[in-house]
Amino acid sequence: MPDDISTDCVIEDDRWETLGLEALAERAVAAALTWHGIGGEVVVMGCDDGRIASLNADFRGKPRATNVLSWPSVEHLPHEPGATPDLPDEEELGDIAIAYDTCLAEAAAQGKPVADHVTHLLVHATLHLLGYDHMNDADAETMEAAERSILARLNIPDPYQEKV
């Protein structure tokens, strides 16, 4: 049984209220942490494309909107390609920002329910807080396998499965 799981949701764009970001964030973060058997605190900020583009420029040098960003509370140790990272031993795991406009556009383009897409992105970002990455093929496969397993527990279809 994992320790306490806490998700603090900060809404900067009121459209997230209508979509129910707080409940989606609590569900996604809890699923990712429970799957790993740990607890922790995560802050999720729901914003618009302008705000996330500014954050992306400031922190990654990429002055454009993106769907989700994450900031782990700790610097993760390197691991062998494809290996599951060592989980942080911290209560505060980090922060996530998610962009309303980009998420809606991606969900529509992919023919997915918005709630499923947002949940997937929040699981993905939570895994980044835990030390997962997708900088090489082996790490991407490990991260995607974790996402698939966590999302399956939430009855969300595999986001990487090609539609025929």
Short mmCIF file of C-alpha atoms in Angstrom, two decimals:
data_model
loop_
_atom_site.label_atom_id
_atom_site.label_comp_id
_atom_site.label_asym_id
_atom_site.label_seq_id
_atom_site.Cartn_x
_atom_site.Cartn_y
_atom_site.Cartn_z
CA MET A 1 0.00 0.00 0.00
CA PRO A 2 1.56 3.32 -1.05
CA ASP A 3 2.08 6.21 1.31
CA ASP A 4 -0.23 9.22 1.03
CA ILE A 5 -0.78 10.55 -2.47
CA SER A 6 -1.56 14.23 -2.84
CA THR A 7 -2.32 16.23 -5.97
CA ASP A 8 -2.59 20.00 -5.74
CA CYS A 9 -4.27 21.51 -8.79
CA VAL A 10 -3.70 25.15 -9.78
CA ILE A 11 -6.08 26.40 -12.47
CA GLU A 12 -4.79 29.33 -14.54
CA ASP A 13 -7.24 28.80 -17.41
CA ASP A 14 -10.89 28.45 -16.34
CA ARG A 15 -11.65 26.09 -19.23
CA TRP A 16 -9.86 23.39 -17.22
CA GLU A 17 -12.57 23.69 -14.55
CA THR A 18 -15.21 22.68 -17.09
CA LEU A 19 -13.10 19.71 -18.19
CA GLY A 20 -12.59 18.59 -14.58
CA LEU A 21 -8.79 18.82 -14.49
CA GLU A 22 -8.62 18.41 -10.73
CA ALA A 23 -10.34 15.00 -10.82
CA LEU A 24 -8.36 13.90 -13.89
CA ALA A 25 -5.08 14.92 -12.23
CA GLU A 26 -5.91 13.14 -8.97
CA ARG A 27 -6.81 9.97 -10.89
CA ALA A 28 -3.75 10.02 -13.17
CA VAL A 29 -1.19 10.84 -10.48
CA ALA A 30 -2.67 8.31 -8.06
CA ALA A 31 -2.64 5.61 -10.74
CA ALA A 32 1.00 6.24 -11.66
CA LEU A 33 2.20 6.35 -8.06
CA THR A 34 0.10 3.38 -6.92
CA TRP A 35 1.44 1.33 -9.86
CA HIS A 36 4.92 2.00 -8.43
CA GLY A 37 3.82 1.36 -4.85
CA ILE A 38 4.81 4.81 -3.63
CA GLY A 39 3.17 7.98 -2.39
CA GLY A 40 4.06 11.60 -2.89
CA GLU A 41 2.88 15.08 -3.71
CA VAL A 42 2.49 16.50 -7.21
CA VAL A 43 1.36 19.98 -8.25
CA VAL A 44 -0.52 20.23 -11.56
CA MET A 45 -1.09 23.58 -13.23
CA GLY A 46 -3.75 23.86 -15.93
CA CYS A 47 -2.86 26.68 -18.28
CA ASP A 48 -3.28 27.85 -21.87
CA ASP A 49 -0.90 27.65 -24.83
CA GLY A 50 0.52 31.14 -24.23
CA ARG A 51 1.59 30.28 -20.68
CA ILE A 52 3.07 26.90 -21.56
CA ALA A 53 4.94 28.43 -24.53
CA SER A 54 6.49 30.92 -22.11
CA LEU A 55 7.46 28.13 -19.70
CA ASN A 56 8.82 26.03 -22.57
CA ALA A 57 10.95 28.98 -23.70
CA ASP A 58 12.22 29.73 -20.19
CA PHE A 59 13.06 26.17 -19.18
CA ARG A 60 13.79 24.36 -22.43
CA GLY A 61 14.74 27.14 -24.84
CA LYS A 62 11.83 26.18 -27.10
CA PRO A 63 9.53 29.20 -27.51
CA ARG A 64 6.43 27.29 -28.61
CA ALA A 65 3.44 25.64 -27.05
CA THR A 66 3.60 22.00 -26.05
CA ASN A 67 1.09 19.69 -24.41
CA VAL A 68 2.72 19.04 -21.02
CA LEU A 69 5.87 19.95 -19.10
CA SER A 70 7.25 18.52 -15.88
CA TRP A 71 9.79 19.61 -13.28
CA PRO A 72 11.02 16.86 -10.95
CA SER A 73 11.93 17.94 -7.42
CA VAL A 74 15.15 15.94 -7.53
CA GLU A 75 17.84 15.33 -10.11
CA HIS A 76 17.54 11.71 -11.15
CA LEU A 77 20.55 9.44 -11.32
CA PRO A 78 21.52 8.06 -14.71
CA HIS A 79 20.41 4.52 -15.42
CA GLU A 80 21.13 1.88 -18.02
CA PRO A 81 19.10 2.38 -21.22
CA GLY A 82 15.76 0.62 -20.83
CA ALA A 83 16.14 0.10 -17.09
CA THR A 84 13.43 1.28 -14.73
CA PRO A 85 14.81 4.35 -12.95
CA ASP A 86 15.46 4.43 -9.22
CA LEU A 87 12.39 6.05 -7.67
CA PRO A 88 12.87 9.28 -5.75
CA ASP A 89 12.80 9.09 -1.98
CA GLU A 90 11.05 12.44 -1.60
CA GLU A 91 7.54 13.38 -0.58
CA GLU A 92 7.38 16.32 -2.99
CA LEU A 93 7.84 14.80 -6.44
CA GLY A 94 7.54 17.91 -8.58
CA ASP A 95 5.34 20.07 -10.77
CA ILE A 96 3.45 19.56 -14.02
CA ALA A 97 1.99 22.15 -16.40
CA ILE A 98 -0.57 21.14 -19.03
CA ALA A 99 -1.92 23.28 -21.88
CA TYR A 100 -5.64 23.29 -22.64
CA ASP A 101 -5.56 24.35 -26.30
CA THR A 102 -2.86 21.89 -27.35
CA CYS A 103 -4.48 18.99 -25.47
CA LEU A 104 -7.87 19.60 -27.08
CA ALA A 105 -6.35 19.92 -30.56
CA GLU A 106 -4.31 16.72 -30.15
CA ALA A 107 -7.28 14.73 -28.83
CA ALA A 108 -9.42 15.88 -31.76
CA ALA A 109 -6.68 15.11 -34.30
CA GLN A 110 -6.19 11.64 -32.81
CA GLY A 111 -9.91 10.91 -32.44
CA LYS A 112 -9.58 10.34 -28.69
CA PRO A 113 -11.75 11.49 -25.80
CA VAL A 114 -10.16 14.61 -24.31
CA ALA A 115 -10.30 13.16 -20.78
CA ASP A 116 -8.39 10.04 -21.90
CA HIS A 117 -5.73 12.11 -23.68
CA VAL A 118 -5.28 14.45 -20.71
CA THR A 119 -5.07 11.48 -18.33
CA HIS A 120 -2.41 9.90 -20.54
CA LEU A 121 -0.38 13.12 -20.61
CA LEU A 122 -0.62 13.46 -16.82
CA VAL A 123 0.52 9.84 -16.33
CA HIS A 124 3.38 10.52 -18.79
CA ALA A 125 4.42 13.67 -16.91
CA THR A 126 4.20 11.90 -13.54
CA LEU A 127 6.54 9.21 -14.87
CA HIS A 128 9.00 11.97 -15.80
CA LEU A 129 8.83 13.15 -12.18
CA LEU A 130 9.80 9.61 -11.17
CA GLY A 131 12.86 9.57 -13.44
CA TYR A 132 11.54 8.00 -16.63
CA ASP A 133 12.52 9.54 -19.95
CA HIS A 134 12.38 8.80 -23.65
CA MET A 135 15.76 10.08 -24.80
CA ASN A 136 16.61 6.77 -26.48
CA ASP A 137 14.59 3.89 -27.91
CA ALA A 138 15.15 1.57 -24.94
CA ASP A 139 14.03 4.19 -22.40
CA ALA A 140 11.06 5.13 -24.59
CA GLU A 141 9.96 1.49 -24.72
CA THR A 142 10.22 1.17 -20.92
CA MET A 143 8.28 4.39 -20.37
CA GLU A 144 5.59 3.51 -22.90
CA ALA A 145 5.15 0.05 -21.36
CA ALA A 146 4.62 1.65 -17.95
CA GLU A 147 2.11 4.10 -19.45
CA ARG A 148 0.19 1.31 -21.19
CA SER A 149 -0.02 -0.73 -17.99
CA ILE A 150 -1.12 2.22 -15.84
CA LEU A 151 -3.70 3.39 -18.41
CA ALA A 152 -5.06 -0.15 -18.79
CA ARG A 153 -5.83 -0.13 -15.06
CA LEU A 154 -7.87 3.03 -15.74
CA ASN A 155 -9.65 1.40 -18.70
CA ILE A 156 -8.03 3.81 -21.14
CA PRO A 157 -7.01 2.30 -24.50
CA ASP A 158 -3.35 2.03 -25.48
CA PRO A 159 -2.43 5.52 -26.73
CA TYR A 160 0.39 4.10 -28.86
CA GLN A 161 -1.68 1.55 -30.75
CA GLU A 162 -2.03 2.50 -34.39
CA LYS A 163 -5.59 2.79 -35.63
CA VAL A 164 -6.25 0.71 -38.71
#
